[in-house]
Coordinates of C-alpha atoms in Angstrom, one line a residue:
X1 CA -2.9 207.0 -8.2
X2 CA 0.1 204.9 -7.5
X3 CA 2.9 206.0 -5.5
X4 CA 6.3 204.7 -3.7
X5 CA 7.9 206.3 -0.6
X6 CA 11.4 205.5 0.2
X7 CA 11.6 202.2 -1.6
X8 CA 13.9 200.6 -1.3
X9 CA 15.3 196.8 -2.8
X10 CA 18.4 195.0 -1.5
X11 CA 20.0 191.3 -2.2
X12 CA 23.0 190.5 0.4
X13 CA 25.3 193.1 -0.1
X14 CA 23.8 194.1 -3.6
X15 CA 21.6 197.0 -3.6
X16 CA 18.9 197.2 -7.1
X17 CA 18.0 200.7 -5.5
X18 CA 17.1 202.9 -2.9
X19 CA 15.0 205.6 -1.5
X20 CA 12.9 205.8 -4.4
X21 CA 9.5 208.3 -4.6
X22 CA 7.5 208.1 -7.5
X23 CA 4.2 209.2 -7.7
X24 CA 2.1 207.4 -11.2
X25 CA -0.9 209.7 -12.5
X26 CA -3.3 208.7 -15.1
X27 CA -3.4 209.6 -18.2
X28 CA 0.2 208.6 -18.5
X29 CA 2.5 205.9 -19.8
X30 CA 5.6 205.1 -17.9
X31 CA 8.2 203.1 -19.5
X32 CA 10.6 201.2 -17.4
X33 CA 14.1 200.9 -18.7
X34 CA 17.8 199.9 -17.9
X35 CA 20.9 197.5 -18.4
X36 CA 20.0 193.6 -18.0
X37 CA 19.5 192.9 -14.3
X38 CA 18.9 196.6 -13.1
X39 CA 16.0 195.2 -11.7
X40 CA 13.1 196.9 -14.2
X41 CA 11.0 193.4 -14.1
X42 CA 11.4 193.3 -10.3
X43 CA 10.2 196.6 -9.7
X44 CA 7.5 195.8 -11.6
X45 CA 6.7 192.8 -9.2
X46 CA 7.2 195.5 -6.2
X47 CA 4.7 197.3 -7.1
X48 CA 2.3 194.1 -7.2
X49 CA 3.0 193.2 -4.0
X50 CA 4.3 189.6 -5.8
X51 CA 7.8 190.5 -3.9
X52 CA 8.4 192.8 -0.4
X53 CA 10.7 195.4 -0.7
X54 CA 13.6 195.7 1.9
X55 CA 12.2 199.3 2.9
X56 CA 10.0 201.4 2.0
X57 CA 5.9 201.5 0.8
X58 CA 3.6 201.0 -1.8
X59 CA 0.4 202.5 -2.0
X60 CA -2.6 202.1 -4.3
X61 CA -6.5 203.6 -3.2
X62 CA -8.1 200.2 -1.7
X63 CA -11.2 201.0 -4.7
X64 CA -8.6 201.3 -7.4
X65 CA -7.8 197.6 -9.1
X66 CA -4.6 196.5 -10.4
X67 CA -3.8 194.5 -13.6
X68 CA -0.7 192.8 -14.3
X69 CA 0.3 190.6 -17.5
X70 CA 0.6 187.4 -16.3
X71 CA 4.1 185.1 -17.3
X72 CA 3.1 181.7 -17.3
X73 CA 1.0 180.5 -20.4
X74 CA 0.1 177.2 -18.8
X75 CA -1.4 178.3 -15.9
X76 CA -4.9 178.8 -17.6
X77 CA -4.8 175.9 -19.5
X78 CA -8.1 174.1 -18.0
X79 CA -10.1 177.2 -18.5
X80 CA -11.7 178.7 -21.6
X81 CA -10.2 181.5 -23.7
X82 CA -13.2 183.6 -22.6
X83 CA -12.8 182.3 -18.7
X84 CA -9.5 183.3 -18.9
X85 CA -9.7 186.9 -20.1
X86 CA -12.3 187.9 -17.7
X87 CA -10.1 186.4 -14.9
X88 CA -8.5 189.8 -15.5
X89 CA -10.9 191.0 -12.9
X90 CA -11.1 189.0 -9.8
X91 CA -14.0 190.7 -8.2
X92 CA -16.4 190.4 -11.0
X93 CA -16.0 186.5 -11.6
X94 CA -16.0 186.3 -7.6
X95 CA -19.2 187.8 -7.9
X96 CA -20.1 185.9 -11.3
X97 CA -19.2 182.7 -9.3
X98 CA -21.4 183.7 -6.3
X99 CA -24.4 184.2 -8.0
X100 CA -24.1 181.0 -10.0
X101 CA -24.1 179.3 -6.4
X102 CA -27.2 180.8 -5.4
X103 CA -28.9 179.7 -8.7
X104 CA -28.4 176.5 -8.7
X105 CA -29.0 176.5 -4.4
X106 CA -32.4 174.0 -4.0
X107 CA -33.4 175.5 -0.7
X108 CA -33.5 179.3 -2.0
X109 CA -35.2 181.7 0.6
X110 CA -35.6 184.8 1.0
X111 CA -32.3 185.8 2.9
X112 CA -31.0 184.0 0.0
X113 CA -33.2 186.5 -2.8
X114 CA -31.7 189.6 -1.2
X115 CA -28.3 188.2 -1.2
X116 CA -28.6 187.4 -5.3
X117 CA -30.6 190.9 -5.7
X118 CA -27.1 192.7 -3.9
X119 CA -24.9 190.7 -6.0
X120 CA -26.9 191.1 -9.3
X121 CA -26.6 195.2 -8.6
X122 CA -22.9 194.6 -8.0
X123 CA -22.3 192.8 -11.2
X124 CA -24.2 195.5 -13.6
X125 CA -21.6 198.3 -12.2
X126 CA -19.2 196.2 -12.6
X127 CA -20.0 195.6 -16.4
X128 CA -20.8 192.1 -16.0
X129 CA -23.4 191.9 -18.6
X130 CA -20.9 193.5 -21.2
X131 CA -18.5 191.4 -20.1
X132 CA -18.1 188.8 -22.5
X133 CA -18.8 191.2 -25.2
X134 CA -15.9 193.4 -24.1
X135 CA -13.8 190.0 -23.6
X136 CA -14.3 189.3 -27.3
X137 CA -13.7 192.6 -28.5
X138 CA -10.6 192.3 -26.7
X139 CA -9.7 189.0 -28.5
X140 CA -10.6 190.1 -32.2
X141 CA -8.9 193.4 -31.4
X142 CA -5.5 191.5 -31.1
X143 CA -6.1 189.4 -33.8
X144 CA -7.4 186.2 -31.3
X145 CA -9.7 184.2 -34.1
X146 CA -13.3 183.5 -33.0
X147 CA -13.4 180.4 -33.5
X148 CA -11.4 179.5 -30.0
X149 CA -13.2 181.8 -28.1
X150 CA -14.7 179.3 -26.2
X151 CA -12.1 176.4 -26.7
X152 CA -9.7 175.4 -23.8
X153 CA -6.5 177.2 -23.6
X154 CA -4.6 173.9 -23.4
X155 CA -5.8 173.6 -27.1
X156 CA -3.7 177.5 -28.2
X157 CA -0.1 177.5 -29.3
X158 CA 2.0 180.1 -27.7
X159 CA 1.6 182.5 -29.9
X160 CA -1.9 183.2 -29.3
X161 CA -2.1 182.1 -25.5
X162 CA 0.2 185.3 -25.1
X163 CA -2.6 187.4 -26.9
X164 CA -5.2 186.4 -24.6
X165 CA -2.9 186.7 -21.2
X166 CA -2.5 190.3 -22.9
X167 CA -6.2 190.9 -23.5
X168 CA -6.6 189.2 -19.8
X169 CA -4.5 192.4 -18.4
X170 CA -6.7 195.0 -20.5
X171 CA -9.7 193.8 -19.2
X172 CA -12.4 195.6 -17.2
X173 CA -10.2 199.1 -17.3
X174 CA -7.8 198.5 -14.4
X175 CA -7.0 201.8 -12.7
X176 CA -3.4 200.6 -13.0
X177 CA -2.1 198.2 -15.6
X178 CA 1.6 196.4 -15.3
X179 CA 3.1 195.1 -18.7
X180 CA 6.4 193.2 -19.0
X181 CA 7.3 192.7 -22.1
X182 CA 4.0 193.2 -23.8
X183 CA 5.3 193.0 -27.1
X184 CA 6.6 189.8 -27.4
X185 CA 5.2 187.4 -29.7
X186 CA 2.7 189.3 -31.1
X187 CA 2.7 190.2 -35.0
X188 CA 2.9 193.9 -35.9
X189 CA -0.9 194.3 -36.4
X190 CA -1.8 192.9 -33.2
X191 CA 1.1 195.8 -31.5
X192 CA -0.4 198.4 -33.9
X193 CA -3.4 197.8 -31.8
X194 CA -2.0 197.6 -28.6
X195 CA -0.5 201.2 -29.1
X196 CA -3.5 202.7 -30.0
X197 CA -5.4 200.5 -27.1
X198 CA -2.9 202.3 -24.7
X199 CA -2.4 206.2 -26.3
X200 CA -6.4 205.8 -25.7
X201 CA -6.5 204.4 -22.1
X202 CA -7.3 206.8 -19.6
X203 CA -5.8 205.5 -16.4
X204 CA -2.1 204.2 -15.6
X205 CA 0.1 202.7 -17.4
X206 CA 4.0 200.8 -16.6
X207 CA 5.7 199.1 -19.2
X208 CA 9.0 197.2 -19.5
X209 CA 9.6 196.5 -23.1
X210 CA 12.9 196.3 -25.5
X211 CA 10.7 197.3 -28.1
X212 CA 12.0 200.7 -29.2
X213 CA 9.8 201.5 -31.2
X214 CA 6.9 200.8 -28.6
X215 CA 8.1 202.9 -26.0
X216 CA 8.5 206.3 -28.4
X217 CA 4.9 205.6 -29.4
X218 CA 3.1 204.8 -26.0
X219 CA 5.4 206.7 -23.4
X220 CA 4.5 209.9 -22.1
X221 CA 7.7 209.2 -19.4
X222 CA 10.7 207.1 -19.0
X223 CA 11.4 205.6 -15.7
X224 CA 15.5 205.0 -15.5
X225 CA 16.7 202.2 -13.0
X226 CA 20.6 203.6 -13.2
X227 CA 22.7 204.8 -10.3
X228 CA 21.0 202.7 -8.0
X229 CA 17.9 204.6 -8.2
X230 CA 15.1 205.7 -10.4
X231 CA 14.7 208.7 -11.9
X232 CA 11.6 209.7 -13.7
X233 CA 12.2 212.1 -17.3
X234 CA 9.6 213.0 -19.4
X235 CA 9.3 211.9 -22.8
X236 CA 9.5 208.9 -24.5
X237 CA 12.7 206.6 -25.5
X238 CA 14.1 208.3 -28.0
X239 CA 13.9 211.7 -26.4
X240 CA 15.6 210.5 -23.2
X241 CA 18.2 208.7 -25.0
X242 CA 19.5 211.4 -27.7
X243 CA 18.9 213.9 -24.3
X244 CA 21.7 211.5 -22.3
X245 CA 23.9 210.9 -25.4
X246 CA 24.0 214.4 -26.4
X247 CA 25.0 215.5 -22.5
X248 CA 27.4 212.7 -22.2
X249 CA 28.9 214.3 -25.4
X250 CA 28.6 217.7 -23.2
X251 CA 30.6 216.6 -20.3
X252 CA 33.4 214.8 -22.1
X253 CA 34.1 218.2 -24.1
X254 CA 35.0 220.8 -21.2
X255 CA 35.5 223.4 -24.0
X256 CA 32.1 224.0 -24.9
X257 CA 30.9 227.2 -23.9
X258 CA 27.5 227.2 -21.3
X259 CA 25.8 228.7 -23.6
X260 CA 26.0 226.5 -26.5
X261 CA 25.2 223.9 -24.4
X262 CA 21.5 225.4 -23.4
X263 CA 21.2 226.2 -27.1
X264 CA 21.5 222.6 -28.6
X265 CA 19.3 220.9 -25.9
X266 CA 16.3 223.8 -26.4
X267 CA 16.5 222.8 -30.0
X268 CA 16.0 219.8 -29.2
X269 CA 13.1 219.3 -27.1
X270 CA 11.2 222.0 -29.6
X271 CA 11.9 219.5 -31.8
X272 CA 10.7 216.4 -29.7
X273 CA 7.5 218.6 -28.8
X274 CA 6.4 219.0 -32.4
X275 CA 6.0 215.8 -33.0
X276 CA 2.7 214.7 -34.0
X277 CA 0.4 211.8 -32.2
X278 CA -2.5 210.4 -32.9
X279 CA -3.6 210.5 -29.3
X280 CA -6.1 212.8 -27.6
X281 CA -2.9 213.1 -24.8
X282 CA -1.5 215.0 -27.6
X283 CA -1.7 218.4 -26.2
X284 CA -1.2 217.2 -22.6
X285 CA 2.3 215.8 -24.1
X286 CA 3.7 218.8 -25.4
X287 CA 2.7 220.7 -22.6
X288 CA 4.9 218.6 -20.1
X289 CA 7.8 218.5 -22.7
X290 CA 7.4 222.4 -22.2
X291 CA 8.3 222.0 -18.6
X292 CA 11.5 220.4 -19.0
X293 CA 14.5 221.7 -16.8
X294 CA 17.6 220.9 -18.7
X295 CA 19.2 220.6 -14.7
X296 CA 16.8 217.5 -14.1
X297 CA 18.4 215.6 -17.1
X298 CA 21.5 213.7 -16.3
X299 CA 23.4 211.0 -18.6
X300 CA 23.6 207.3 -18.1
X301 CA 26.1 205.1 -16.8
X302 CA 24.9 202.5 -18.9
X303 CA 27.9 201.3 -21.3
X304 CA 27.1 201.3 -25.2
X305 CA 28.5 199.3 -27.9
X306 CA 30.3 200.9 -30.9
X307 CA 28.1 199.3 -34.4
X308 CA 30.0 200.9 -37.2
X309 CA 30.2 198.4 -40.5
X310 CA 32.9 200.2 -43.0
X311 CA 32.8 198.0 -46.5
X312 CA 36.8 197.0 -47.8
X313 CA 35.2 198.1 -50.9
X314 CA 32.5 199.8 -52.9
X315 CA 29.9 197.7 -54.1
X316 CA 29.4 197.9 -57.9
X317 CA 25.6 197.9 -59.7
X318 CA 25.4 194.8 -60.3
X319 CA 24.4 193.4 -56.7
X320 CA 22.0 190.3 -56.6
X321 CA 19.8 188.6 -59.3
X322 CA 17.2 186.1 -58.1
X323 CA 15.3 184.4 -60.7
X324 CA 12.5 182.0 -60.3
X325 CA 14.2 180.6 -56.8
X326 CA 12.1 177.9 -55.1
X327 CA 11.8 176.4 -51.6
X328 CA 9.8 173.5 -51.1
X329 CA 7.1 174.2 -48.7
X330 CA 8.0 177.8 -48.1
X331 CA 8.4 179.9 -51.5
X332 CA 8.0 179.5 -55.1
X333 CA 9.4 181.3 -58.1
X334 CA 10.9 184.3 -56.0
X335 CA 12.2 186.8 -58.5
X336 CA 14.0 189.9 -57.9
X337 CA 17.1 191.9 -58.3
X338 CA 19.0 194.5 -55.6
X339 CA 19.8 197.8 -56.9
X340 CA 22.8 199.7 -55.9
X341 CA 22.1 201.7 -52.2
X342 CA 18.7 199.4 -51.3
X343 CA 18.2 198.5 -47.9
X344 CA 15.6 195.8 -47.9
X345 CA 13.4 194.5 -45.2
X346 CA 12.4 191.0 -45.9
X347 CA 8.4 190.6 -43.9
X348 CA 7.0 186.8 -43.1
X349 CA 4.7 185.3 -40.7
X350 CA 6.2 182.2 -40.9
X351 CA 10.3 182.8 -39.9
X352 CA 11.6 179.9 -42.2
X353 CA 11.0 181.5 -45.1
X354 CA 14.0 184.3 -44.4
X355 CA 15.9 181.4 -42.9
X356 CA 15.5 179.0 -45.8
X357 CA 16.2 182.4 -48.5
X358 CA 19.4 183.6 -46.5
X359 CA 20.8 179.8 -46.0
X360 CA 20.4 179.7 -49.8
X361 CA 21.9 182.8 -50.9
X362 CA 25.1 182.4 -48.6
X363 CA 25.8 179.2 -50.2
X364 CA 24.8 176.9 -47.0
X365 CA 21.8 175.1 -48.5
X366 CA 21.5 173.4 -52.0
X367 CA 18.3 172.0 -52.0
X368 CA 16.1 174.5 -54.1
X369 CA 15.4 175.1 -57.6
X370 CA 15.9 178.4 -60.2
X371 CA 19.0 180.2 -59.7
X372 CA 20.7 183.2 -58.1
X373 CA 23.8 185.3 -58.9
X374 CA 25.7 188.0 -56.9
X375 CA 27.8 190.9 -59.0
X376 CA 31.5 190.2 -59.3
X377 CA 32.3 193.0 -56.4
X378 CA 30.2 192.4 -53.5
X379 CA 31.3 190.5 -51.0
X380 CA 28.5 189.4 -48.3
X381 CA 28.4 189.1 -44.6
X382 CA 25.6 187.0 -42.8
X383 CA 24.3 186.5 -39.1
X384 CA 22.2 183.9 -39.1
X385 CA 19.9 182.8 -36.2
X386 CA 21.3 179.2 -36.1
X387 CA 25.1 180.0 -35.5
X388 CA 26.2 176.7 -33.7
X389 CA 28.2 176.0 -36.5
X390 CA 30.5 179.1 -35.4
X391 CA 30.7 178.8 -31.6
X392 CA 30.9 175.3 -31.4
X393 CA 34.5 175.1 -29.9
X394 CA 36.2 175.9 -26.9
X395 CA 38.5 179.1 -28.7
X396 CA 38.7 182.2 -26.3
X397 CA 37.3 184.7 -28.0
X398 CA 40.3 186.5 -28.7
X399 CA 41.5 183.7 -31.1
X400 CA 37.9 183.0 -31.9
X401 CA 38.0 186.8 -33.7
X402 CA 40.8 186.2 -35.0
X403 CA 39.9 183.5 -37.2
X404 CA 38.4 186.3 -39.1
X405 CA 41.4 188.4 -40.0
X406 CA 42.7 188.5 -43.3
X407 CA 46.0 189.0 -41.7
X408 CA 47.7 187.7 -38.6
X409 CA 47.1 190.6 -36.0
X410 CA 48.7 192.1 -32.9
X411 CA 46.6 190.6 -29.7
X412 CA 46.0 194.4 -29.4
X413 CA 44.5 195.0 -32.4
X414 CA 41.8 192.0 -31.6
X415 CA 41.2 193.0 -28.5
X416 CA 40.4 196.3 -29.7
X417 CA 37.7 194.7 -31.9
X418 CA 36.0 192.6 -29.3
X419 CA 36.4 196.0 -27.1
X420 CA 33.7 197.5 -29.0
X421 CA 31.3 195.1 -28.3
X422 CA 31.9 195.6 -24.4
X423 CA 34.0 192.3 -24.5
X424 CA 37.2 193.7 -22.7
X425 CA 39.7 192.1 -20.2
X426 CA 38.7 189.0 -18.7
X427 CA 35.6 189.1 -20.5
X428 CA 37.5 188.3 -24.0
X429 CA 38.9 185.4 -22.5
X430 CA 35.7 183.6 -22.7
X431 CA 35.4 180.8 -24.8
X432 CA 33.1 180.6 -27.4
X433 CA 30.9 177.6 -26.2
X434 CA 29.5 178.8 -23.4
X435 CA 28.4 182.5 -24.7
X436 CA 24.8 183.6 -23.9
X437 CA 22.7 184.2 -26.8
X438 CA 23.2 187.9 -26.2
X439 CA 26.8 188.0 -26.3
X440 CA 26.7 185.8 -29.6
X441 CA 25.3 187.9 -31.6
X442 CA 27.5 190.8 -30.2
X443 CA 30.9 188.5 -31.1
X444 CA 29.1 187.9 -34.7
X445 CA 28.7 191.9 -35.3
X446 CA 32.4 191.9 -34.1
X447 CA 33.2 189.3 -36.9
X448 CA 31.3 191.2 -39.8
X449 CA 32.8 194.7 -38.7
X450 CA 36.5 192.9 -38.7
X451 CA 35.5 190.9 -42.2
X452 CA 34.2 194.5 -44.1
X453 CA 31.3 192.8 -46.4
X454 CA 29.4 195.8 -48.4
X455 CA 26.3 193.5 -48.7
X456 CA 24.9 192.0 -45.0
X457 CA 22.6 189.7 -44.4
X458 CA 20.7 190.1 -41.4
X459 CA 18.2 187.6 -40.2
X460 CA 16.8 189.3 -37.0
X461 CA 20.0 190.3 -35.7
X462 CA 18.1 191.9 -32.7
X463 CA 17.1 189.1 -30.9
X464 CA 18.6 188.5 -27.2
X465 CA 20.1 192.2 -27.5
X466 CA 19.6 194.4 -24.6
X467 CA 17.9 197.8 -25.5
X468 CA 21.8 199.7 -26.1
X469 CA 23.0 196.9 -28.3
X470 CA 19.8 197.5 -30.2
X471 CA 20.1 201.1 -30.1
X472 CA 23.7 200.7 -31.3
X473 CA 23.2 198.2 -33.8
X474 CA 20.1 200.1 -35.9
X475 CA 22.3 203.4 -35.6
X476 CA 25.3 201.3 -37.5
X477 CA 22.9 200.3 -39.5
X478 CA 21.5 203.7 -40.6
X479 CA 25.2 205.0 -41.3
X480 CA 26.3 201.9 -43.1
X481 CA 27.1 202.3 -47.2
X482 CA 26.5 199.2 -48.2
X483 CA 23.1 197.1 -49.2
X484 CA 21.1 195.1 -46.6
X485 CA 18.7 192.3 -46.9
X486 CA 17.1 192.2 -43.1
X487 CA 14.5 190.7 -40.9
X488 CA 13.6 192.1 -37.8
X489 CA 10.8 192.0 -35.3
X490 CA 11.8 195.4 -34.7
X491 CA 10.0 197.8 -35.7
X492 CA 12.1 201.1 -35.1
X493 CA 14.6 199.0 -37.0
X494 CA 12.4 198.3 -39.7
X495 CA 11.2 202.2 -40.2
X496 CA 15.2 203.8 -39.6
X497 CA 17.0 201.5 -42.2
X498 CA 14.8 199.9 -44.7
X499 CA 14.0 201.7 -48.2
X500 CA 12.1 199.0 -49.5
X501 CA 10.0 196.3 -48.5
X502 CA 9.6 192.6 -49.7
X503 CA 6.5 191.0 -48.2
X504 CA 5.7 186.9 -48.2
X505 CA 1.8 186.9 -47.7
X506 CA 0.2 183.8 -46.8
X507 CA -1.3 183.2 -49.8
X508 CA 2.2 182.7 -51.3
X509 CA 2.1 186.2 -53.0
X510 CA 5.3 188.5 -52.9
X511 CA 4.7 191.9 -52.5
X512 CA 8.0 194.3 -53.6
X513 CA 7.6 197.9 -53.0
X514 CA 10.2 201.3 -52.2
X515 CA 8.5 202.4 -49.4
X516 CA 9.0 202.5 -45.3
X517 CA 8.1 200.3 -43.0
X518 CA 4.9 202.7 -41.5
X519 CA 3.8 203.6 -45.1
X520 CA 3.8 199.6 -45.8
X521 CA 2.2 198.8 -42.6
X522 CA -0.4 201.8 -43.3
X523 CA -1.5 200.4 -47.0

């Protein structure tokens, strides 16, 4: 069991939080969430003892171990993939290492035969002759290939070396495992398998992840670094976040009678607690959404932006007609047509393929072969990845916006736009060149809104978003009338807004199918 007492954290004059108690039990999934520097990461490195908090205590049983997911992908490089993972558990390769001293010790005596018989009974509890087997299991289970198993990790691209830092933290069933980000990088089978690796693991688990999707799957409770404190809900993402939007809705609107209030939030855990899940903490879940108090709940401070794409026009049927369109090198004879009302996700391992189709199809790249055609009414928005091209001036980013009115507009009326994307007073005076990628991709959303397109494309228009521009963004998305070609890394995204699938396999196949996301992913 982990637990903090009075914790407290506190730069200069800036407090991240105070007087937090927290108790961690197993069996349960915490997810740690908040606005960008609320300090999820460095509570995270609290509890590790990697940082000293300004008051307050950490405790963890002296027999219970600790796992964290370590950061830096270079640090292992001189070591085997293997080595590596069962690093994961300090005292067994201490123990490992001890006994390979004694073996290879010329003068053995017999002090030194009881010393190796200790450590040999040490290193069978701790699963030292399973280990490697376990290690490997590990490995395949995240989609690691064999074949470097035993191959330096100076040798693995980043991709992979993230995999095995991640199978390093699962290793040897830590009593309490720390994940920061756990999701990044890996491909969707590899965090299919992490989910059911962790709805399965019976000790304790604290993530921070942006991954949406994720969290409502693993988390059995969210831990909110808001206020200045943090306050533990139960439930997963989604639950605590319709719970705080639908009680900040409460609170704006006096006239609402108690009673309706009760009413509306009942309904609404019911309907959280009949969700199914493939875990065996199934019944354990339900039974703590039973216990909710509606008093404990409280709603965020935490600012969203307003996502809300509203087409000049209505998009005809004729939409998009792609015949026989080539890309050297990344596709070949891609043929397909959009219908009226399809939201498509577009699924590739290797990112330039979306690139290379969306650079194409909004007119920026002429170096392919076949043809495409869009119908006479659509007009198309895109956000691109690569968007130097439009923040590569010095404009504040009032006139930057305004480059995209059709008509000359009040300062107001601009300023209104950028507004909704959380860019208000000083903060719309910045000038375009020295945005974060973050607030880049909010200015771009700003643009399309302003501009009206019924056809967007989208090529992973999540990235460098913090979890309520994500939240806003896929909730636009859902409400939005027009047609969407999309990638996304995503995967609540993916499930919420796309009725159809087009799939690049690496064999150079196309697979084109109305379905979601989960049924694709299950086939």
């Amino acid at each position: 069991m982990l637990k903090v007492v009075n914790l407290g954290l506190q730069y200069g004059s800036r407090t991240l939080f105070k007087d937090v108690n927290l108790t961690f039990t197993n069996g349960n999934c915490y997810g740690i969430i908040g606005a960008n520097g609320a300090g999820k990461s460095t509570f995270l490195k609290l509890l590790a003892h990697e940082i000293e908090p300004t008051n307050g205590e950490v405790y963890l049983d002296p027999k219970e171990r600790m796992s964290i997911l370590a950061q830096d992908q270079n640090k292992y490089n001189d070591y085997t993939v293997i080595d590596t993972v069962l690093m994961g558990h300090q005292e067994l390769m201490r123990i490992k290492e001890e006994k390979e001293k004694y073996y290879t010790k010329e003068d053995f005596t017999d002090e030194d035969g009881l010393a190796l018989a200790e450590l040999e009974g040490e290193f069978a509890n701790l699963g030292g002759w399973e280990a490697e087997a376990n290690a490997e299991t590990l490995l395949a289970g995240l989609g690691v290939p064999s074949e470097v198993f035993y191959e330096k990790m100076a040798s693995l691209d980043s991709k992979l070396k993230v995999k095995v830092l991640l199978a390093q933290a699962l290793f040897g069933n830590p009593d309490v495992l720390l994940l920061d980000e756990p999701t990044n990088n890996l491909d969707y089978k590899a965090v299919r398998w992490l989910e059911n690796f962790l709805l399965n693991f019976p000790n304790t688990v604290l993530v921070v992840s942006h991954d949406r999707h994720f969290l409502n799957n693993v988390c059995t409770h969210i831990c909110d670094v808001d206020y200045g404190k943090i306050k533990l809900y139960v439930g997963n993402y989604e639950f605590w976040y319709e719970s705080s939007q639908l009680l900040l809705s409460q609170m704006k609107d006096q006239n609402k009678k108690a009673e309706q209030k009760i009413k509306e939030l009942k309904a609404f855990i019911e309907r959280f607690s009949a969700n199914k899940s493939k875990s065996r903490q199934a019944t354990s879940r339900k039974k703590l959404l039973d216990k909710i108090e509606l008093n404990n709940l409280e709603p965020s401070s935490r600012r969203y932006p307003f996502v809300g794409f509203k087409p000049n026009r209505e998009v005809g049927n004729d939409i998009l007609f792609i015949e026989k369109l080539s890309k050297k090198g990344l596709f070949e004879n891609l043929t397909f047509s959009v219908n009226k009302n399809d939201k498509i996700a577009l699924l590739a391992e290797n990112s330039q393929i979306i690139e290379a189709l969306f650079n194409i199809l909004l007119g920026k790249d002429k170096d392919y072969t076949g043809s495409f055609k869009w119908g006479i009414t659509t007009q198309v928005g895109g956000l691109l990845q690569d968007n130097k091209e439009l923040f590569n001036n010095d404009l504040n980013l009032i006139d930057w916006l305004r480059q995209y009115s059709k008509e000359e507009q009040a300062e107001t009326f601009i300023r209104g736009w950028l507004g909704r994307m959380l860019f208000s007073g000083e903060e719309s005076l910045k000038k375009a060149n020295v945005l974060s990628g973050g607030e880049k991709i909010r200015c771009n959303l700003a643009k399309l809104m302003l501009e009206g397109p019924n056809v967007l494309l989208l090529e992973d228009p999540t990235n460098h978003l913090d979890l309520e521009s994500i939240t806003a963004l896929n909730n636009g998305l859902i409400q939005y009338k027009g047609n969407i070609l999309f990638s996304s890394h995503d995967a609540e995204l993916l499930q919420t807004v796309a009725n159809r699938i087009i799939a690049f396999t690496k064999d150079g196949k196309i697979i084109d199918k109305y379905t979601t996301y989960e049924e694709f992913i299950e086939e």
